[in-house]
């Protein structure tokens, strides 16, 4: 594809080359009347040529200089359009001429430094147009972005400076006047002719880069034109500004494949130029996917350690050209460069390397256009890992039947032989190996012994060697280990802390032991107990751990170690009372091994005789050596003594009894011998005879006596109806020597009764007395007098 660039349609200028068009002396000559698109400006060049004196009061910021050579006179006008529509993007321009000198430019004849944002413009376009009358505007808000077009004559030239004081946008420019510029040279490629160049990469270095003769295109580009020169460039920018032309065009080596080359034809008189491009590419662009092919050493020749193996041609091609379309290629293999160059001794059949470990092979690649190349590649024979057959001995556990659980990884270190780059997989038999169906690490043998296959793989090369692993079960019974015993704690939860190192394992030289919580873990050698100095049992009172004894990697036996937590003596504190200092035995059940009394350490007996109150402690030890303490709190007690019984009677149902007593016991009281209370005061006591009892709660005995509560009626009705016909004091018969006297209101003795009389009928000398109040005096045997009164009702 050839692209023509007339009058610099696309320009991209970078910082490193911006000065080339940012100064007057390097101004770009404008040819033809085609506008510019995508112009980039950066920096103010090497010389700051715009000052406030000659440029509408503003300086140079980011500028590009254009030389306008007039071919046919007319109006010079243009429209400058920023790529960004942001109103803050500000472009200024300055026009010098006619025929100015870069060393003495003079003042501008047209310039606009109006800021579109400050001027309130509707867009950020600027330029010279016929409808304007002013020739200068700006800076800042002054103006409307446009000034008057200019009438120019044939043969004149002018400098137009585009400057961007604010923003980052590129811009385009369109010429709208009637004046025209000098025409550039033309590039007319004859029909059926192409500038594109293609050649083979046959310079001896297969890197898709080879020398090209670019100058062979020069006659085609120039054609019949005279006074022109042609240059070649690696970028369009270089071609546009005429910089960094390729110096040696007859021997240019491409830097990419394919690569675009830009050519510039320049009119030596006017400086006008035209640009086009073409492609150069190497005709052969296949790269080996891999530069070496590796296989593992084999035993095909009877030796799998000599670095030799058999190679298949198809395998080589599949690897060296993996992922590529090689349908148009012819590929041949040789053992030397000379054989490849002379097409001698081509390798066509599977062959074995003659140089151990690594050998060069030369590949001749020929494409459809007869472009050919010879590439050196390498055949490598990778060494197999070094390993030996191994035997793994396991214990049979409790059953001793020759069947056990193996942790196959226990044998891995022996196969690795300290080579951490190896991996090992285990297989039941050759069929499982062929199907790549490895065993799990946990394996139960079915015969004793049993042979497995071990695949030892080098992780760096993926080469492997097959070895055998023989599993044997040691049917020796485990050792009898004396249990470890501890006493329970005061929490009585059956848990304790054991130092497993205290177990008597009777290890011999080279034997090691690990402790496990289950027999299966012990067999597999997994989950060893790590806190063997302070291991706490998990099952209360009686639990076990399992000891695996190894000699190297071979198991010598699995033994059970019982962990026993002995219970403490089952005794509790108690309270004991003694009565009136009566000697009493404190007794502990006679089931323990020893007894030590705090009050008599020399006494080793389950009982002790005490006569005084106080606290007595004994330490008991059971047969397992576990100790506990029992405390007897001894308190004294006695039968109560009664000093008096205070009875408040003759109060109807509100009679009371108060028992006055003394004693050191804990007492309860009763007035009927059945119902007891803690208080010695009884209320609401009906009249009658009572049995007073004081009971010692500590069992030291009872005090018992009798008492009477008396009562009398407050009236009687001697009318012969059978109710209240006589007046008497209830229970008076209980006081046989008592005397009852009845008086009228005047103190006259009316009747005297004994304890055995039936009561008073309300008569005196067989004469009925009138209804009235009467008084009485009851004199008890002890001399106590009780006085009161009652009513006789008719």
JSON list of N, CA and C in Angstrom, two decimals, residues 73-113:
[
{"chain": "A", "resi": 73, "resn": "UNK", "atom": "N", "xyz": [-1.08, 35.72, -7.56]},
{"chain": "A", "resi": 73, "resn": "UNK", "atom": "CA", "xyz": [-1.58, 36.70, -6.60]},
{"chain": "A", "resi": 73, "resn": "UNK", "atom": "C", "xyz": [-3.08, 36.61, -6.42]},
{"chain": "A", "resi": 74, "resn": "UNK", "atom": "N", "xyz": [-3.57, 37.22, -5.34]},
{"chain": "A", "resi": 74, "resn": "UNK", "atom": "CA", "xyz": [-4.99, 37.23, -5.00]},
{"chain": "A", "resi": 74, "resn": "UNK", "atom": "C", "xyz": [-5.14, 37.50, -3.51]},
{"chain": "A", "resi": 75, "resn": "UNK", "atom": "N", "xyz": [-6.27, 37.09, -2.94]},
{"chain": "A", "resi": 75, "resn": "UNK", "atom": "CA", "xyz": [-6.48, 37.30, -1.50]},
{"chain": "A", "resi": 75, "resn": "UNK", "atom": "C", "xyz": [-5.92, 36.12, -0.73]},
{"chain": "A", "resi": 76, "resn": "UNK", "atom": "N", "xyz": [-5.21, 36.44, 0.36]},
{"chain": "A", "resi": 76, "resn": "UNK", "atom": "CA", "xyz": [-4.69, 35.41, 1.27]},
{"chain": "A", "resi": 76, "resn": "UNK", "atom": "C", "xyz": [-5.61, 35.36, 2.48]},
{"chain": "A", "resi": 77, "resn": "UNK", "atom": "N", "xyz": [-6.31, 34.25, 2.63]},
{"chain": "A", "resi": 77, "resn": "UNK", "atom": "CA", "xyz": [-7.21, 34.09, 3.78]},
{"chain": "A", "resi": 77, "resn": "UNK", "atom": "C", "xyz": [-7.23, 32.61, 4.20]},
{"chain": "A", "resi": 78, "resn": "UNK", "atom": "N", "xyz": [-7.60, 32.36, 5.48]},
{"chain": "A", "resi": 78, "resn": "UNK", "atom": "CA", "xyz": [-7.61, 30.98, 5.99]},
{"chain": "A", "resi": 78, "resn": "UNK", "atom": "C", "xyz": [-8.50, 30.92, 7.23]},
{"chain": "A", "resi": 79, "resn": "UNK", "atom": "N", "xyz": [-8.88, 29.69, 7.58]},
{"chain": "A", "resi": 79, "resn": "UNK", "atom": "CA", "xyz": [-9.61, 29.40, 8.82]},
{"chain": "A", "resi": 79, "resn": "UNK", "atom": "C", "xyz": [-8.79, 28.38, 9.61]},
{"chain": "A", "resi": 80, "resn": "UNK", "atom": "N", "xyz": [-8.44, 28.71, 10.88]},
{"chain": "A", "resi": 80, "resn": "UNK", "atom": "CA", "xyz": [-7.71, 27.79, 11.76]},
{"chain": "A", "resi": 80, "resn": "UNK", "atom": "C", "xyz": [-8.71, 27.19, 12.76]},
{"chain": "A", "resi": 81, "resn": "UNK", "atom": "N", "xyz": [-8.79, 25.83, 12.79]},
{"chain": "A", "resi": 81, "resn": "UNK", "atom": "CA", "xyz": [-9.77, 25.14, 13.64]},
{"chain": "A", "resi": 81, "resn": "UNK", "atom": "C", "xyz": [-9.05, 24.23, 14.65]},
{"chain": "A", "resi": 82, "resn": "UNK", "atom": "N", "xyz": [-9.10, 24.50, 15.96]},
{"chain": "A", "resi": 82, "resn": "UNK", "atom": "CA", "xyz": [-8.52, 23.58, 16.95]},
{"chain": "A", "resi": 82, "resn": "UNK", "atom": "C", "xyz": [-9.26, 22.25, 16.93]},
{"chain": "A", "resi": 83, "resn": "UNK", "atom": "N", "xyz": [-8.54, 21.14, 17.19]},
{"chain": "A", "resi": 83, "resn": "UNK", "atom": "CA", "xyz": [-9.19, 19.83, 17.27]},
{"chain": "A", "resi": 83, "resn": "UNK", "atom": "C", "xyz": [-10.16, 19.78, 18.45]},
{"chain": "A", "resi": 84, "resn": "UNK", "atom": "N", "xyz": [-9.80, 20.44, 19.55]},
{"chain": "A", "resi": 84, "resn": "UNK", "atom": "CA", "xyz": [-10.67, 20.47, 20.72]},
{"chain": "A", "resi": 84, "resn": "UNK", "atom": "C", "xyz": [-11.61, 21.67, 20.61]},
{"chain": "A", "resi": 85, "resn": "UNK", "atom": "N", "xyz": [-12.88, 21.45, 20.94]},
{"chain": "A", "resi": 85, "resn": "UNK", "atom": "CA", "xyz": [-13.85, 22.54, 20.91]},
{"chain": "A", "resi": 85, "resn": "UNK", "atom": "C", "xyz": [-13.89, 23.31, 22.22]},
{"chain": "A", "resi": 86, "resn": "UNK", "atom": "N", "xyz": [-13.04, 22.93, 23.18]},
{"chain": "A", "resi": 86, "resn": "UNK", "atom": "CA", "xyz": [-13.00, 23.62, 24.47]},
{"chain": "A", "resi": 86, "resn": "UNK", "atom": "C", "xyz": [-12.68, 25.10, 24.24]},
{"chain": "A", "resi": 87, "resn": "UNK", "atom": "N", "xyz": [-13.53, 25.99, 24.75]},
{"chain": "A", "resi": 87, "resn": "UNK", "atom": "CA", "xyz": [-13.37, 27.42, 24.52]},
{"chain": "A", "resi": 87, "resn": "UNK", "atom": "C", "xyz": [-12.10, 27.96, 25.16]},
{"chain": "A", "resi": 88, "resn": "UNK", "atom": "N", "xyz": [-11.52, 27.17, 26.09]},
{"chain": "A", "resi": 88, "resn": "UNK", "atom": "CA", "xyz": [-10.28, 27.63, 26.73]},
{"chain": "A", "resi": 88, "resn": "UNK", "atom": "C", "xyz": [-9.05, 27.39, 25.84]},
{"chain": "A", "resi": 89, "resn": "UNK", "atom": "N", "xyz": [-9.20, 26.58, 24.78]},
{"chain": "A", "resi": 89, "resn": "UNK", "atom": "CA", "xyz": [-8.09, 26.39, 23.84]},
{"chain": "A", "resi": 89, "resn": "UNK", "atom": "C", "xyz": [-7.94, 27.68, 23.02]},
{"chain": "A", "resi": 90, "resn": "UNK", "atom": "N", "xyz": [-6.76, 28.30, 23.12]},
{"chain": "A", "resi": 90, "resn": "UNK", "atom": "CA", "xyz": [-6.54, 29.63, 22.52]},
{"chain": "A", "resi": 90, "resn": "UNK", "atom": "C", "xyz": [-5.40, 29.57, 21.51]},
{"chain": "A", "resi": 91, "resn": "UNK", "atom": "N", "xyz": [-5.69, 29.85, 20.24]},
{"chain": "A", "resi": 91, "resn": "UNK", "atom": "CA", "xyz": [-4.67, 29.93, 19.19]},
{"chain": "A", "resi": 91, "resn": "UNK", "atom": "C", "xyz": [-4.56, 31.38, 18.70]},
{"chain": "A", "resi": 92, "resn": "UNK", "atom": "N", "xyz": [-3.31, 31.87, 18.58]},
{"chain": "A", "resi": 92, "resn": "UNK", "atom": "CA", "xyz": [-3.01, 33.19, 18.01]},
{"chain": "A", "resi": 92, "resn": "UNK", "atom": "C", "xyz": [-2.27, 32.98, 16.68]},
{"chain": "A", "resi": 93, "resn": "UNK", "atom": "N", "xyz": [-2.22, 34.00, 15.85]},
{"chain": "A", "resi": 93, "resn": "UNK", "atom": "CA", "xyz": [-1.41, 33.91, 14.63]},
{"chain": "A", "resi": 93, "resn": "UNK", "atom": "C", "xyz": [-0.84, 35.29, 14.33]},
{"chain": "A", "resi": 94, "resn": "UNK", "atom": "N", "xyz": [0.28, 35.26, 13.55]},
{"chain": "A", "resi": 94, "resn": "UNK", "atom": "CA", "xyz": [1.02, 36.47, 13.19]},
{"chain": "A", "resi": 94, "resn": "UNK", "atom": "C", "xyz": [1.48, 36.32, 11.74]},
{"chain": "A", "resi": 95, "resn": "UNK", "atom": "N", "xyz": [1.33, 37.36, 10.93]},
{"chain": "A", "resi": 95, "resn": "UNK", "atom": "CA", "xyz": [1.75, 37.33, 9.52]},
{"chain": "A", "resi": 95, "resn": "UNK", "atom": "C", "xyz": [2.79, 38.40, 9.28]},
{"chain": "A", "resi": 96, "resn": "UNK", "atom": "N", "xyz": [3.97, 37.97, 8.78]},
{"chain": "A", "resi": 96, "resn": "UNK", "atom": "CA", "xyz": [5.07, 38.90, 8.45]},
{"chain": "A", "resi": 96, "resn": "UNK", "atom": "C", "xyz": [5.26, 38.91, 6.92]},
{"chain": "A", "resi": 97, "resn": "UNK", "atom": "N", "xyz": [5.64, 40.06, 6.35]},
{"chain": "A", "resi": 97, "resn": "UNK", "atom": "CA", "xyz": [5.94, 40.16, 4.92]},
{"chain": "A", "resi": 97, "resn": "UNK", "atom": "C", "xyz": [5.55, 41.54, 4.38]},
{"chain": "A", "resi": 98, "resn": "UNK", "atom": "N", "xyz": [5.61, 41.67, 3.08]},
{"chain": "A", "resi": 98, "resn": "UNK", "atom": "CA", "xyz": [6.06, 40.62, 2.15]},
{"chain": "A", "resi": 98, "resn": "UNK", "atom": "C", "xyz": [7.57, 40.50, 2.13]},
{"chain": "A", "resi": 99, "resn": "UNK", "atom": "N", "xyz": [8.05, 39.31, 1.76]},
{"chain": "A", "resi": 99, "resn": "UNK", "atom": "CA", "xyz": [9.46, 38.99, 1.58]},
{"chain": "A", "resi": 99, "resn": "UNK", "atom": "C", "xyz": [10.30, 39.38, 2.80]},
{"chain": "A", "resi": 100, "resn": "UNK", "atom": "N", "xyz": [9.93, 38.96, 4.01]},
{"chain": "A", "resi": 100, "resn": "UNK", "atom": "CA", "xyz": [10.67, 39.34, 5.21]},
{"chain": "A", "resi": 100, "resn": "UNK", "atom": "C", "xyz": [11.98, 38.55, 5.32]},
{"chain": "A", "resi": 101, "resn": "UNK", "atom": "N", "xyz": [12.89, 39.08, 6.13]},
{"chain": "A", "resi": 101, "resn": "UNK", "atom": "CA", "xyz": [14.16, 38.42, 6.44]},
{"chain": "A", "resi": 101, "resn": "UNK", "atom": "C", "xyz": [14.06, 37.88, 7.87]},
{"chain": "A", "resi": 102, "resn": "UNK", "atom": "N", "xyz": [14.43, 36.62, 8.04]},
{"chain": "A", "resi": 102, "resn": "UNK", "atom": "CA", "xyz": [14.31, 36.01, 9.38]},
{"chain": "A", "resi": 102, "resn": "UNK", "atom": "C", "xyz": [15.12, 36.76, 10.41]},
{"chain": "A", "resi": 103, "resn": "UNK", "atom": "N", "xyz": [16.20, 37.40, 9.95]},
{"chain": "A", "resi": 103, "resn": "UNK", "atom": "CA", "xyz": [17.03, 38.13, 10.90]},
{"chain": "A", "resi": 103, "resn": "UNK", "atom": "C", "xyz": [16.47, 39.51, 11.21]},
{"chain": "A", "resi": 104, "resn": "UNK", "atom": "N", "xyz": [15.51, 39.97, 10.37]},
{"chain": "A", "resi": 104, "resn": "UNK", "atom": "CA", "xyz": [14.91, 41.28, 10.58]},
{"chain": "A", "resi": 104, "resn": "UNK", "atom": "C", "xyz": [13.48, 41.22, 10.08]},
{"chain": "A", "resi": 105, "resn": "UNK", "atom": "N", "xyz": [12.61, 40.65, 10.90]},
{"chain": "A", "resi": 105, "resn": "UNK", "atom": "CA", "xyz": [11.24, 40.39, 10.48]},
{"chain": "A", "resi": 105, "resn": "UNK", "atom": "C", "xyz": [10.39, 41.64, 10.37]},
{"chain": "A", "resi": 106, "resn": "UNK", "atom": "N", "xyz": [10.68, 42.65, 11.19]},
{"chain": "A", "resi": 106, "resn": "UNK", "atom": "CA", "xyz": [9.83, 43.82, 11.23]},
{"chain": "A", "resi": 106, "resn": "UNK", "atom": "C", "xyz": [8.55, 43.53, 11.99]},
{"chain": "A", "resi": 107, "resn": "UNK", "atom": "N", "xyz": [7.57, 44.39, 11.81]},
{"chain": "A", "resi": 107, "resn": "UNK", "atom": "CA", "xyz": [6.31, 44.21, 12.51]},
{"chain": "A", "resi": 107, "resn": "UNK", "atom": "C", "xyz": [5.35, 43.34, 11.70]},
{"chain": "A", "resi": 108, "resn": "UNK", "atom": "N", "xyz": [4.41, 42.75, 12.42]},
{"chain": "A", "resi": 108, "resn": "UNK", "atom": "CA", "xyz": [3.39, 41.95, 11.74]},
{"chain": "A", "resi": 108, "resn": "UNK", "atom": "C", "xyz": [2.50, 42.87, 10.92]},
{"chain": "A", "resi": 109, "resn": "UNK", "atom": "N", "xyz": [1.97, 42.27, 9.80]},
{"chain": "A", "resi": 109, "resn": "UNK", "atom": "CA", "xyz": [1.00, 43.02, 9.00]},
{"chain": "A", "resi": 109, "resn": "UNK", "atom": "C", "xyz": [-0.41, 42.53, 9.28]},
{"chain": "A", "resi": 110, "resn": "UNK", "atom": "N", "xyz": [-0.53, 41.39, 9.88]},
{"chain": "A", "resi": 110, "resn": "UNK", "atom": "CA", "xyz": [-1.80, 40.87, 10.39]},
{"chain": "A", "resi": 110, "resn": "UNK", "atom": "C", "xyz": [-1.48, 40.08, 11.66]},
{"chain": "A", "resi": 111, "resn": "UNK", "atom": "N", "xyz": [-2.31, 40.22, 12.66]},
{"chain": "A", "resi": 111, "resn": "UNK", "atom": "CA", "xyz": [-2.14, 39.36, 13.85]},
{"chain": "A", "resi": 111, "resn": "UNK", "atom": "C", "xyz": [-3.42, 39.37, 14.67]},
{"chain": "A", "resi": 112, "resn": "UNK", "atom": "N", "xyz": [-3.64, 38.24, 15.37]},
{"chain": "A", "resi": 112, "resn": "UNK", "atom": "CA", "xyz": [-4.80, 38.12, 16.26]},
{"chain": "A", "resi": 112, "resn": "UNK", "atom": "C", "xyz": [-4.34, 37.39, 17.51]},
{"chain": "A", "resi": 113, "resn": "UNK", "atom": "N", "xyz": [-4.44, 38.07, 18.64]},
{"chain": "A", "resi": 113, "resn": "UNK", "atom": "CA", "xyz": [-4.12, 37.44, 19.93]},
{"chain": "A", "resi": 113, "resn": "UNK", "atom": "C", "xyz": [-5.34, 37.49, 20.86]}
]
